[in-house]
JSON list of C-alpha atoms in Angstrom, two decimals:
[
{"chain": "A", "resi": 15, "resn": "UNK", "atom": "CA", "xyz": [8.68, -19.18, -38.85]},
{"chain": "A", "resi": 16, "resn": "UNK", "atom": "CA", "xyz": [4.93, -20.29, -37.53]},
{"chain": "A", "resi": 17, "resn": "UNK", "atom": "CA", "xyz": [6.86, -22.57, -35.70]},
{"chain": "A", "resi": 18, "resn": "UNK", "atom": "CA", "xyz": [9.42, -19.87, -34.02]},
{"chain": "A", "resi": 19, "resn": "UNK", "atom": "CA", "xyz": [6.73, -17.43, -33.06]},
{"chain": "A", "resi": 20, "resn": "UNK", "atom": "CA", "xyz": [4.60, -20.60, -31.35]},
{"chain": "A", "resi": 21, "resn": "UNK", "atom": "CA", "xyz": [7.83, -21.44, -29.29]},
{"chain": "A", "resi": 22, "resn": "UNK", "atom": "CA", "xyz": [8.30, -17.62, -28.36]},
{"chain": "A", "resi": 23, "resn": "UNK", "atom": "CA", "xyz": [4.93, -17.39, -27.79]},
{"chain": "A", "resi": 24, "resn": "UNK", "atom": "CA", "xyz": [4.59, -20.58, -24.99]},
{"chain": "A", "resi": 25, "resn": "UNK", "atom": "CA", "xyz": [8.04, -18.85, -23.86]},
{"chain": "A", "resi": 26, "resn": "UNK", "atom": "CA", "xyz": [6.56, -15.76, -22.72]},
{"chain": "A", "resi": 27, "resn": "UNK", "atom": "CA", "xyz": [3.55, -17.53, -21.32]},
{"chain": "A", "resi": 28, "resn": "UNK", "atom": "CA", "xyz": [5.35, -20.04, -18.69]},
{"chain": "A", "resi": 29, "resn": "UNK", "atom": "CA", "xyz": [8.15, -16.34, -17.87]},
{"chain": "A", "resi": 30, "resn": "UNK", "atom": "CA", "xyz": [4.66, -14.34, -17.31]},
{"chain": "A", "resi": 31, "resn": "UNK", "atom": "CA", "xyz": [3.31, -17.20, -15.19]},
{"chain": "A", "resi": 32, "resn": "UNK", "atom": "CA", "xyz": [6.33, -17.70, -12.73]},
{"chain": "A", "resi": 33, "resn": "UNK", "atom": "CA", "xyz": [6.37, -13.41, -12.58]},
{"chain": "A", "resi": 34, "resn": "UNK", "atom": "CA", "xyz": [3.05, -13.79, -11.71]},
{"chain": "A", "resi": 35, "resn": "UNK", "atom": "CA", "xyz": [2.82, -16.92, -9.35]},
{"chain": "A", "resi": 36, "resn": "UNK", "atom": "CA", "xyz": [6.35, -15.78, -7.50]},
{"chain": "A", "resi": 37, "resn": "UNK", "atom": "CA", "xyz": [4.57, -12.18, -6.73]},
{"chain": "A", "resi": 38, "resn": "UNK", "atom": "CA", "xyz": [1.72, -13.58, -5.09]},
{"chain": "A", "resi": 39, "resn": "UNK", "atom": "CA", "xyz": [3.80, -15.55, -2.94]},
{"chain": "A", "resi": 40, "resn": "UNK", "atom": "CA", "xyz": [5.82, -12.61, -2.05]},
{"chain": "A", "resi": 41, "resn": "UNK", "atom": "CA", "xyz": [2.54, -10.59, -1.51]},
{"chain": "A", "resi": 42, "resn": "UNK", "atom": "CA", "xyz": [1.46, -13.89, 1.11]},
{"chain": "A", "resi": 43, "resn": "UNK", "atom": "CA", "xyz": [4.97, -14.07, 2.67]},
{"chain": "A", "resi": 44, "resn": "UNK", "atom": "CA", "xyz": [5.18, -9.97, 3.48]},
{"chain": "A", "resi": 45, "resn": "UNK", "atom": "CA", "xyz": [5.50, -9.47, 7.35]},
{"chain": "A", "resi": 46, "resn": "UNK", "atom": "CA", "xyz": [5.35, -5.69, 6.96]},
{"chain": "A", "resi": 47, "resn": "UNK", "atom": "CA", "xyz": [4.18, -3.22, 4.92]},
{"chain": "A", "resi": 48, "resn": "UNK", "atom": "CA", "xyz": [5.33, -4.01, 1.05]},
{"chain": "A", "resi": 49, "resn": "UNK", "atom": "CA", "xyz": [4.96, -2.06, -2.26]},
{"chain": "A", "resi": 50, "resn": "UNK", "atom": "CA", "xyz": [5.06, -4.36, -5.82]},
{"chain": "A", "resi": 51, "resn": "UNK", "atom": "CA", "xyz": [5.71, -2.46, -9.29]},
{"chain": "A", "resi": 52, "resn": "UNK", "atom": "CA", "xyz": [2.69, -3.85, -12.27]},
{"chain": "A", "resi": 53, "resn": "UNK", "atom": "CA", "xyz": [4.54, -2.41, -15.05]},
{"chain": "A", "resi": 54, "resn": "UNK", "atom": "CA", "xyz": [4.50, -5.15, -17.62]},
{"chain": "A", "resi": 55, "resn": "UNK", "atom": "CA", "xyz": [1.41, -6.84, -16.51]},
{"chain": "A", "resi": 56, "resn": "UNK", "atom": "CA", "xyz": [-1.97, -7.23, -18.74]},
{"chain": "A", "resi": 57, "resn": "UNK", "atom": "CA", "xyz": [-5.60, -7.61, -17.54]},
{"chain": "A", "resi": 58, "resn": "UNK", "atom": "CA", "xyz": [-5.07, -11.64, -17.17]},
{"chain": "A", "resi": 59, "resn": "UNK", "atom": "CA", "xyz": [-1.86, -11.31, -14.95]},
{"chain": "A", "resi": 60, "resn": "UNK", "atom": "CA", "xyz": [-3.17, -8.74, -12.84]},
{"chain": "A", "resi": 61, "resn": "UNK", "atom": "CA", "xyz": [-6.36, -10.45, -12.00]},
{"chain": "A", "resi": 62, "resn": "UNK", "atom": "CA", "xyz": [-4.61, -13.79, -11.30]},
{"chain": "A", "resi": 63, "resn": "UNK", "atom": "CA", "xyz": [-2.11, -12.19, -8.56]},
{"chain": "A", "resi": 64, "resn": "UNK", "atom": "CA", "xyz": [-5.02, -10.63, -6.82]},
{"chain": "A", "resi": 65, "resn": "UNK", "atom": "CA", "xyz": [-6.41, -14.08, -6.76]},
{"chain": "A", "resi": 66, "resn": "UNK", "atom": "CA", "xyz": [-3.44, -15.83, -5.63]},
{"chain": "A", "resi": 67, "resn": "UNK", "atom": "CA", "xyz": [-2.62, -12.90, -3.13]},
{"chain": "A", "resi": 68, "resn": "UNK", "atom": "CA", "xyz": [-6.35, -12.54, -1.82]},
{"chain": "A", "resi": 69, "resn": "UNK", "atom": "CA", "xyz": [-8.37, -14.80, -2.40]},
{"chain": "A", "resi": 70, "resn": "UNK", "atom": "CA", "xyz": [-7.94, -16.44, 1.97]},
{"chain": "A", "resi": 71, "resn": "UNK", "atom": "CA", "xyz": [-6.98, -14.68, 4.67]},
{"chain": "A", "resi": 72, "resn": "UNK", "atom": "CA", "xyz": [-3.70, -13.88, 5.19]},
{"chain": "A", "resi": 73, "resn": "UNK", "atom": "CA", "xyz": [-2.11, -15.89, 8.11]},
{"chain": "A", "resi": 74, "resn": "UNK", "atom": "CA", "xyz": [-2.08, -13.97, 11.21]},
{"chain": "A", "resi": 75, "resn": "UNK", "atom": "CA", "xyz": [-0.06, -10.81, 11.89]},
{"chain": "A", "resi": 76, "resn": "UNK", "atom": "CA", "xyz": [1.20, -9.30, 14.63]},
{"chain": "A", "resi": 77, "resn": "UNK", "atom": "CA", "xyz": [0.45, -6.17, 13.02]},
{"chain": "A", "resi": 78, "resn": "UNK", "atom": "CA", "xyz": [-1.78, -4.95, 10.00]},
{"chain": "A", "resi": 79, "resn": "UNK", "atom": "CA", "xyz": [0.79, -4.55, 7.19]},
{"chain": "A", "resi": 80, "resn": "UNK", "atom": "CA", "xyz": [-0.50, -2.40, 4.01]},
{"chain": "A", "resi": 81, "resn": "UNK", "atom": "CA", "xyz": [0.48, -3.73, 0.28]},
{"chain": "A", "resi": 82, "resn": "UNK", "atom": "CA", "xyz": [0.76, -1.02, -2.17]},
{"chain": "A", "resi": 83, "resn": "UNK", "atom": "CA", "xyz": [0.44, -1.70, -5.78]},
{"chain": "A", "resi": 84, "resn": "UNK", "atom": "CA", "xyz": [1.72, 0.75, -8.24]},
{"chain": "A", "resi": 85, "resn": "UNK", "atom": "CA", "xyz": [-0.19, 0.52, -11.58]},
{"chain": "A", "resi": 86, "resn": "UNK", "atom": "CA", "xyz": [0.74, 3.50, -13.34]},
{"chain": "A", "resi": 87, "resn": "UNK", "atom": "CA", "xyz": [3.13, 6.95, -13.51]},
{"chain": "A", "resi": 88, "resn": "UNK", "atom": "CA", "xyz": [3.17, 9.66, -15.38]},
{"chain": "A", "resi": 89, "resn": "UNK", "atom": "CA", "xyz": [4.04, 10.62, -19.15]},
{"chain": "A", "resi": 90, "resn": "UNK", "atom": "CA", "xyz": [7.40, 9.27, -19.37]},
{"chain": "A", "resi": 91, "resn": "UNK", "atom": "CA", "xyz": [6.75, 5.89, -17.70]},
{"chain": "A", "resi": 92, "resn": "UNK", "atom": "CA", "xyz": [2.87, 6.04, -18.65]},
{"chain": "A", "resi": 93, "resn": "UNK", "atom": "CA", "xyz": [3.29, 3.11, -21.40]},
{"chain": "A", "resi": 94, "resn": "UNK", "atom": "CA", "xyz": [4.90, 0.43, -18.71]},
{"chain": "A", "resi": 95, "resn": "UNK", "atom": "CA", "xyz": [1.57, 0.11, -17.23]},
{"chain": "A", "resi": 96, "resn": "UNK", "atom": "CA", "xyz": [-2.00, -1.51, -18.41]},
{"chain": "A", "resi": 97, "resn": "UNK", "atom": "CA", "xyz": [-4.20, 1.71, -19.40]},
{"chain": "A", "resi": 98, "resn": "UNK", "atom": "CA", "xyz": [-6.28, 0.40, -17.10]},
{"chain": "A", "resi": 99, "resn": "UNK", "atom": "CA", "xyz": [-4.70, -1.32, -14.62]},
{"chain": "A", "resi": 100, "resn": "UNK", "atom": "CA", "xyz": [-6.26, 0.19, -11.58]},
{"chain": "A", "resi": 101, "resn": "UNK", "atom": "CA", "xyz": [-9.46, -0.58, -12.68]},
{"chain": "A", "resi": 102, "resn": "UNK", "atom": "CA", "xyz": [-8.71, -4.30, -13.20]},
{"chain": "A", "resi": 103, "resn": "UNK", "atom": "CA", "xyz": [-6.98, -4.73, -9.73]},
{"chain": "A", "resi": 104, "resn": "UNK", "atom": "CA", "xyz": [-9.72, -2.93, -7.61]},
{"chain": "A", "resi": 105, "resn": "UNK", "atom": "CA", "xyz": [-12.53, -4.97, -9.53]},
{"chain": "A", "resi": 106, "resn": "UNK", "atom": "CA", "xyz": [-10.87, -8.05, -8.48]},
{"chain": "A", "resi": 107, "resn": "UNK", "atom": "CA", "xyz": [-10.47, -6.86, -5.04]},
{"chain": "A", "resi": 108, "resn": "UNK", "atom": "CA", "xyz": [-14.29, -5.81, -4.80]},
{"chain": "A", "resi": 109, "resn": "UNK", "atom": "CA", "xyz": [-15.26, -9.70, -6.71]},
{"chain": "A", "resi": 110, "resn": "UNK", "atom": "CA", "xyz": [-13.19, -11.26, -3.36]},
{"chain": "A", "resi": 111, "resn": "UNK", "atom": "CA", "xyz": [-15.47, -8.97, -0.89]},
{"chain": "A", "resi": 112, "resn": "UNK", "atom": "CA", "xyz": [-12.69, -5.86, -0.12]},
{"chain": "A", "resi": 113, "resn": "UNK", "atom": "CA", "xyz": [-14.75, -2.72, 0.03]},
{"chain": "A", "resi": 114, "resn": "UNK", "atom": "CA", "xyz": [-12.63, 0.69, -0.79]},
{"chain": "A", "resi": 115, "resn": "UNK", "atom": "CA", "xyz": [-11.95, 2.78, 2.22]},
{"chain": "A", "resi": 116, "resn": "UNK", "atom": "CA", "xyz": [-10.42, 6.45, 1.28]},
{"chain": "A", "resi": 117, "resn": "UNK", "atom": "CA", "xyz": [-9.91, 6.90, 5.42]},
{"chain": "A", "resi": 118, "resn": "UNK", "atom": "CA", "xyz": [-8.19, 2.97, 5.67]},
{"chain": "A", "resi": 119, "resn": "UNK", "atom": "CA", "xyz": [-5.12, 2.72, 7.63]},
{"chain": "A", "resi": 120, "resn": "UNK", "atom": "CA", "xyz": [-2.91, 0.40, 8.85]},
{"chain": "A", "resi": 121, "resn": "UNK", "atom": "CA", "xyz": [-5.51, -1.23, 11.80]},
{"chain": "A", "resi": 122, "resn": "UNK", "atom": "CA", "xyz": [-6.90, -4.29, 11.79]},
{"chain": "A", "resi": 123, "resn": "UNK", "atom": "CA", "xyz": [-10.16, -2.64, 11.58]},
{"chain": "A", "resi": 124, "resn": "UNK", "atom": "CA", "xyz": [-9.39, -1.89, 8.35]},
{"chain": "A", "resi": 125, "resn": "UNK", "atom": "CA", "xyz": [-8.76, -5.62, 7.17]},
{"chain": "A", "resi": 126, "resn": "UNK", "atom": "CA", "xyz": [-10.04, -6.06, 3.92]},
{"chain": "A", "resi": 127, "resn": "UNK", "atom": "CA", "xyz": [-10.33, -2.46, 2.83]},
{"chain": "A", "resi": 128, "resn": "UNK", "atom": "CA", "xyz": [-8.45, -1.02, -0.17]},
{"chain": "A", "resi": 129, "resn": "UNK", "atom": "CA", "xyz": [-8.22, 2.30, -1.35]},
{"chain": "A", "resi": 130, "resn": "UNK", "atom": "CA", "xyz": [-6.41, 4.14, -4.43]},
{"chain": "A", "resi": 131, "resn": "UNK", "atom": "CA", "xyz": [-4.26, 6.69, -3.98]},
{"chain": "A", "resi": 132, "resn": "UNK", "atom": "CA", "xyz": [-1.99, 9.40, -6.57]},
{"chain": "A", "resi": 133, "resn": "UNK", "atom": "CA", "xyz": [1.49, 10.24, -5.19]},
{"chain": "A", "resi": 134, "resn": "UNK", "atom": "CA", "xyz": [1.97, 13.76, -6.66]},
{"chain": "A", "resi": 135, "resn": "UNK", "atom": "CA", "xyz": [5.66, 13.75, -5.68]},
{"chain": "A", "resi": 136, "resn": "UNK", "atom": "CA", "xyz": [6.63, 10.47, -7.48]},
{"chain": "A", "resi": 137, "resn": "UNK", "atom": "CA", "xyz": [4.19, 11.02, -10.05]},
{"chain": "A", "resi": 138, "resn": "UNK", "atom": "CA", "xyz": [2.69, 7.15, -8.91]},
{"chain": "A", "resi": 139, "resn": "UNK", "atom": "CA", "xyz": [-0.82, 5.57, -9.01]},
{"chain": "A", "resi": 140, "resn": "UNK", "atom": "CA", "xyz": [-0.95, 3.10, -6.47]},
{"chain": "A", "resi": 141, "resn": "UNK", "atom": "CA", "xyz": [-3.70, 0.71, -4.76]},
{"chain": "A", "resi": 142, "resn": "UNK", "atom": "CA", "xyz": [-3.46, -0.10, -0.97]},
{"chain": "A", "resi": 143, "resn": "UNK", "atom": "CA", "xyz": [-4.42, -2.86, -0.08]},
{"chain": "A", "resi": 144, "resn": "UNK", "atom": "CA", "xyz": [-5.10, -4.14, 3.44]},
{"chain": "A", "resi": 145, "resn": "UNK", "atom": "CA", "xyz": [-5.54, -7.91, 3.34]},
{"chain": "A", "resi": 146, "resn": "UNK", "atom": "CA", "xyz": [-7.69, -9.94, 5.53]},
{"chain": "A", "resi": 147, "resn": "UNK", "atom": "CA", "xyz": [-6.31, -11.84, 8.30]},
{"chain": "A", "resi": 148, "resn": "UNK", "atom": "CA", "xyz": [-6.92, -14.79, 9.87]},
{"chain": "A", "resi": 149, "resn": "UNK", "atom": "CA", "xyz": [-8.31, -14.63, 13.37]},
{"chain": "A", "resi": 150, "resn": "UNK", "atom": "CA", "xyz": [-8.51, -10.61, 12.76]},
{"chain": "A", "resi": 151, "resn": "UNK", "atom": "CA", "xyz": [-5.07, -10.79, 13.73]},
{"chain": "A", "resi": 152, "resn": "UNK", "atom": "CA", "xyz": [-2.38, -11.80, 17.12]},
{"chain": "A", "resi": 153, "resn": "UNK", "atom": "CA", "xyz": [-5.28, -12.08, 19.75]},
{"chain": "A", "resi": 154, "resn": "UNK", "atom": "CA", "xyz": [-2.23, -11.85, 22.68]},
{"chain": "A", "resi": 155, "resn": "UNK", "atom": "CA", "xyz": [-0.55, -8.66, 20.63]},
{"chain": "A", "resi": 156, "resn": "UNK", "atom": "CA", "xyz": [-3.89, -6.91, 20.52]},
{"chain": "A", "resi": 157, "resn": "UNK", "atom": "CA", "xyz": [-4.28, -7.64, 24.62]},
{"chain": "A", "resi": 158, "resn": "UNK", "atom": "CA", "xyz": [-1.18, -6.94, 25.36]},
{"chain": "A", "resi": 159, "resn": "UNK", "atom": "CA", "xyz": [-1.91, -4.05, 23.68]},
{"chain": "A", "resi": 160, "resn": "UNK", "atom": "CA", "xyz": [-5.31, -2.79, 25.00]},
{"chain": "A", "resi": 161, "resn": "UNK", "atom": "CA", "xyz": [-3.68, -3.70, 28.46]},
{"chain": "A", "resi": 162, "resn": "UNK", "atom": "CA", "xyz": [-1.25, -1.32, 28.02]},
{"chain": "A", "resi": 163, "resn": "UNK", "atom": "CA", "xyz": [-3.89, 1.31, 26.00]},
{"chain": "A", "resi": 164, "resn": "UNK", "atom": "CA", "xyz": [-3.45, 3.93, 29.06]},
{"chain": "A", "resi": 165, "resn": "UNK", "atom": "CA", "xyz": [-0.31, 4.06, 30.03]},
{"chain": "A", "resi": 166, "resn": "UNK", "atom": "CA", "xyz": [1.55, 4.23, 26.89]},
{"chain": "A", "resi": 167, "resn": "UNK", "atom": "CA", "xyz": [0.76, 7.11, 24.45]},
{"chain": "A", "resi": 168, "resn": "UNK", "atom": "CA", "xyz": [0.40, 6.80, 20.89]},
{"chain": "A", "resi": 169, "resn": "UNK", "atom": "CA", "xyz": [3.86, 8.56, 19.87]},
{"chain": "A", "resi": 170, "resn": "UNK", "atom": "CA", "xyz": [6.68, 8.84, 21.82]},
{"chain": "A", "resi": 171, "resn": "UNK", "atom": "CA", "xyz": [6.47, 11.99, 23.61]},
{"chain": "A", "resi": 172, "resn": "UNK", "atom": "CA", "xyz": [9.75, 13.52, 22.68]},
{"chain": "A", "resi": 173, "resn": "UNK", "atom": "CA", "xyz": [9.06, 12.57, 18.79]},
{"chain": "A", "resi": 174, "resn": "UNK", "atom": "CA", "xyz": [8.46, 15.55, 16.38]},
{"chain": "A", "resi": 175, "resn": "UNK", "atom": "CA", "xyz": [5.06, 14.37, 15.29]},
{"chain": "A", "resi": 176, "resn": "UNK", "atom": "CA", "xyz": [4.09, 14.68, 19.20]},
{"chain": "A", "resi": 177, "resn": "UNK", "atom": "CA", "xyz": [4.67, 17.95, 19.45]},
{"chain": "A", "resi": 178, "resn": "UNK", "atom": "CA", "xyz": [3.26, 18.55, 16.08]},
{"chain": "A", "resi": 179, "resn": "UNK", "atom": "CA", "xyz": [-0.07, 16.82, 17.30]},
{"chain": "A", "resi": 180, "resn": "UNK", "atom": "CA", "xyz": [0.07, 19.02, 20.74]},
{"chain": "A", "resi": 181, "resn": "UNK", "atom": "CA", "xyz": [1.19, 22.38, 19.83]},
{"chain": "A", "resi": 182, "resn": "UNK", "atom": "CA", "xyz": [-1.10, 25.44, 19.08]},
{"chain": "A", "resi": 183, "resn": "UNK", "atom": "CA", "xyz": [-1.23, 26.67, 15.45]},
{"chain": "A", "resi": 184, "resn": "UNK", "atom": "CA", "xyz": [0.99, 29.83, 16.37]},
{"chain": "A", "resi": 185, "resn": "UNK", "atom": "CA", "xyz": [3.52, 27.86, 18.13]},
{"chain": "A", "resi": 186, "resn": "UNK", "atom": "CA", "xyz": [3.73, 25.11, 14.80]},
{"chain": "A", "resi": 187, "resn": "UNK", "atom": "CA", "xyz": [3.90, 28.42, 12.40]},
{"chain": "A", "resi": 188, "resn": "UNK", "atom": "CA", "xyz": [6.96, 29.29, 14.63]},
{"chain": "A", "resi": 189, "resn": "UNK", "atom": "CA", "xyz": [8.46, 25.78, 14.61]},
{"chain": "A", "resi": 190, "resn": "UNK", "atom": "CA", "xyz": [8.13, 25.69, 10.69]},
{"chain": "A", "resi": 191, "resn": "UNK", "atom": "CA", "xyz": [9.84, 28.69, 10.35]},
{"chain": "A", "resi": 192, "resn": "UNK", "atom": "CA", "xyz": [12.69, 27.90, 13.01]},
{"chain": "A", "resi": 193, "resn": "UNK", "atom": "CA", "xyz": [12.98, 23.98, 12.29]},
{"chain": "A", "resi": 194, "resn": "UNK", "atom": "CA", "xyz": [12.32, 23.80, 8.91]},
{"chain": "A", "resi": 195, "resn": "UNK", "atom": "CA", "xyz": [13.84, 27.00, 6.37]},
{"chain": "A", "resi": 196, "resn": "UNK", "atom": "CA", "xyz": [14.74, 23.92, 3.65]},
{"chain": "A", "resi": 197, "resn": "UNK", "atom": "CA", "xyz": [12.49, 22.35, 0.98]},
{"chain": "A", "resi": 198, "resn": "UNK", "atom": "CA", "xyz": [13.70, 19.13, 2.13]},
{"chain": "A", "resi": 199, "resn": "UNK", "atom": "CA", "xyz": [12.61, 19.66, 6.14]},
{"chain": "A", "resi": 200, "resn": "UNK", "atom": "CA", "xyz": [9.52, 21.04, 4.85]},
{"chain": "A", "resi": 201, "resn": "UNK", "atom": "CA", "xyz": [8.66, 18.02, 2.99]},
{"chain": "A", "resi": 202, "resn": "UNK", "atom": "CA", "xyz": [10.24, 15.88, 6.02]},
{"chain": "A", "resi": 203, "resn": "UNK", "atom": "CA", "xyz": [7.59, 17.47, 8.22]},
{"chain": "A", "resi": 204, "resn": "UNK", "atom": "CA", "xyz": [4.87, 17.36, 5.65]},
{"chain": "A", "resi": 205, "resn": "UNK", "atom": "CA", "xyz": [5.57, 13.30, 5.91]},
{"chain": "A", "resi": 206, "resn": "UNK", "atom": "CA", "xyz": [5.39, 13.72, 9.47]},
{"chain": "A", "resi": 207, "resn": "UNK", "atom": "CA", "xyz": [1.92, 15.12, 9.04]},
{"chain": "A", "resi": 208, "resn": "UNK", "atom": "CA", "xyz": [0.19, 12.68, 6.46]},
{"chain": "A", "resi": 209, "resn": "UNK", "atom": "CA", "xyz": [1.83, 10.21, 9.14]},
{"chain": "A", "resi": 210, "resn": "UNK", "atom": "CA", "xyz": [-0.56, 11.67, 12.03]},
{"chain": "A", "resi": 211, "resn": "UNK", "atom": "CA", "xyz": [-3.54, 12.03, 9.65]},
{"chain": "A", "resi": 212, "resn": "UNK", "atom": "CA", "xyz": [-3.37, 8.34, 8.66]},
{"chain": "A", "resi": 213, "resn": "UNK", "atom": "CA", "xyz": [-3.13, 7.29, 12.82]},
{"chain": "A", "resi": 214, "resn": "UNK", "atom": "CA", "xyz": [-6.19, 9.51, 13.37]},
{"chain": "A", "resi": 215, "resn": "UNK", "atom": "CA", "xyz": [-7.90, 8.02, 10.52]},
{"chain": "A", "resi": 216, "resn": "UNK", "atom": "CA", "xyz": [-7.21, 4.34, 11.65]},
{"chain": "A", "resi": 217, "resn": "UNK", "atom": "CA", "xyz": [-8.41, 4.99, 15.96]},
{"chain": "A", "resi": 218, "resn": "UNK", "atom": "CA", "xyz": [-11.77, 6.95, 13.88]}
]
C-alpha cells in the first residue's frame, strides 16, 4: 500500500511538472494577447511558471501582447483555484522586478507592469501581465509607426468606437437609445468603451 501511494505520489509530481513546464512555454511562445486557466495549481506550481514565463525578456514583439491569468471565480468554481493564488502569482511577479500598474495597457511602455483585475460578468479573477521585451520591442515597427503617427488616426474613422470617442454626450444618449434597445448591444458598446478607456490609458 506504502508502496502504491509512493508510485501515485511521483505520478502526480512528473504530470504537475510537464502542466507546468508546457505552460510556460506556451506563455514564451504567445505572439498575441493570451489568457491561461490556474485552476488546479498550488503555491509551488504557480511560482515556478512565473519563473519559467518571466524570469528574461520575452523575445521581441512586433506588438505588446497582454497574458491574462485567471486564478479564481466565484462560488461554484471557487474550490478549482489556490485560496490564494493571486497573491502567490503577483509576489512572484514583484520578486522578478514587474511593478503593478492599475492604468497598464497594451504599450510597450507598459512592459513589465502587471495589474489584477475582477471580471464581474464572468465572475473571473485574473492577473495581466505585460512581459518585458527584449530591445523594448520591433525598433522598425515602432518607426514605421511614429512615421506614420500623423497621418493615420488611432481608430478607423468610420468604426463605432470613433464616433463614440467624438460625439457630444447628447448625441451618444441618442445613439444608445437608437443603436442599442438590446442587453446584448448595450453590453457590445459597453466593450467598445472599456476598449477606448484602455487606449487612453496606454498614450497617458
Amino acid at each position: 500500500l506504502l508502496r502504491r501511494r509512493t508510485l501515485f505520489s511521483i505520478t502526480v509530481s512528473i504530470i504537475l511538472f510537464k502542466m507546468v513546464s508546457g505552460m510556460a512555454a506556451s506563455i514564451r511562445s504567445s505572439l498575441e494577447s493570451s489568457s491561461f486557466d490556474l485552476a488546479g495549481h498550488d503555491a509551488t506550481s504557480i511560482q515556478s511558471i512565473t519563473h519559467d514565463a518571466f524570469s528574461t525578456p520575452f523575445p521581441p514583439l512586433d506588438q505588446m501582447i497582454r497574458i491574462t491569468f485567471v486564478v479564481g471565480a466565484g462560488k461554484l468554481s471557487r474550490q478549482k483555484y489556490d485560496a490564494k493564488a493571486m497573491q502567490i502569482l503577483t509576489a512572484a511577479l514583484r520578486e522578478l522586478d514587474y511593478v503593478e500598474d492599475r492604468g497598464a495597457g497594451c504599450s510597450f511602455d507598459c512592459a513589465g507592469c502587471f495589474k489584477t483585475q475582477h471580471d464581474t460578468g464572468k465572475n473571473l479573477f485574473t492577473v495581466v501581465v505585460f512581459p518585458k521585451v527584449s530591445g523594448g520591442g520591433n525598433a522598425s515597427n515602432n518607426a514605421s509607426g511614429d512615421a506614420n503617427e500623423e497621418e493615420e488616426p488611432l481608430l478607423p474613422t468610420n468604426s463605432p468606437g470613433y464616433k463614440i470617442a467624438v460625439c457630444s454626450i447628447s448625441t451618444f444618449q441618442s445613439l444608445l437609445s437608437s443603436q442599442c434597445p438590446t442587453y446584448a448591444q448595450k453590453r457590445k458598446c459597453m466593450e467598445c468603451i472599456e476598449g477606448l478607456v484602455e487606449l487612453l490609458q496606454s498614450i497617458e
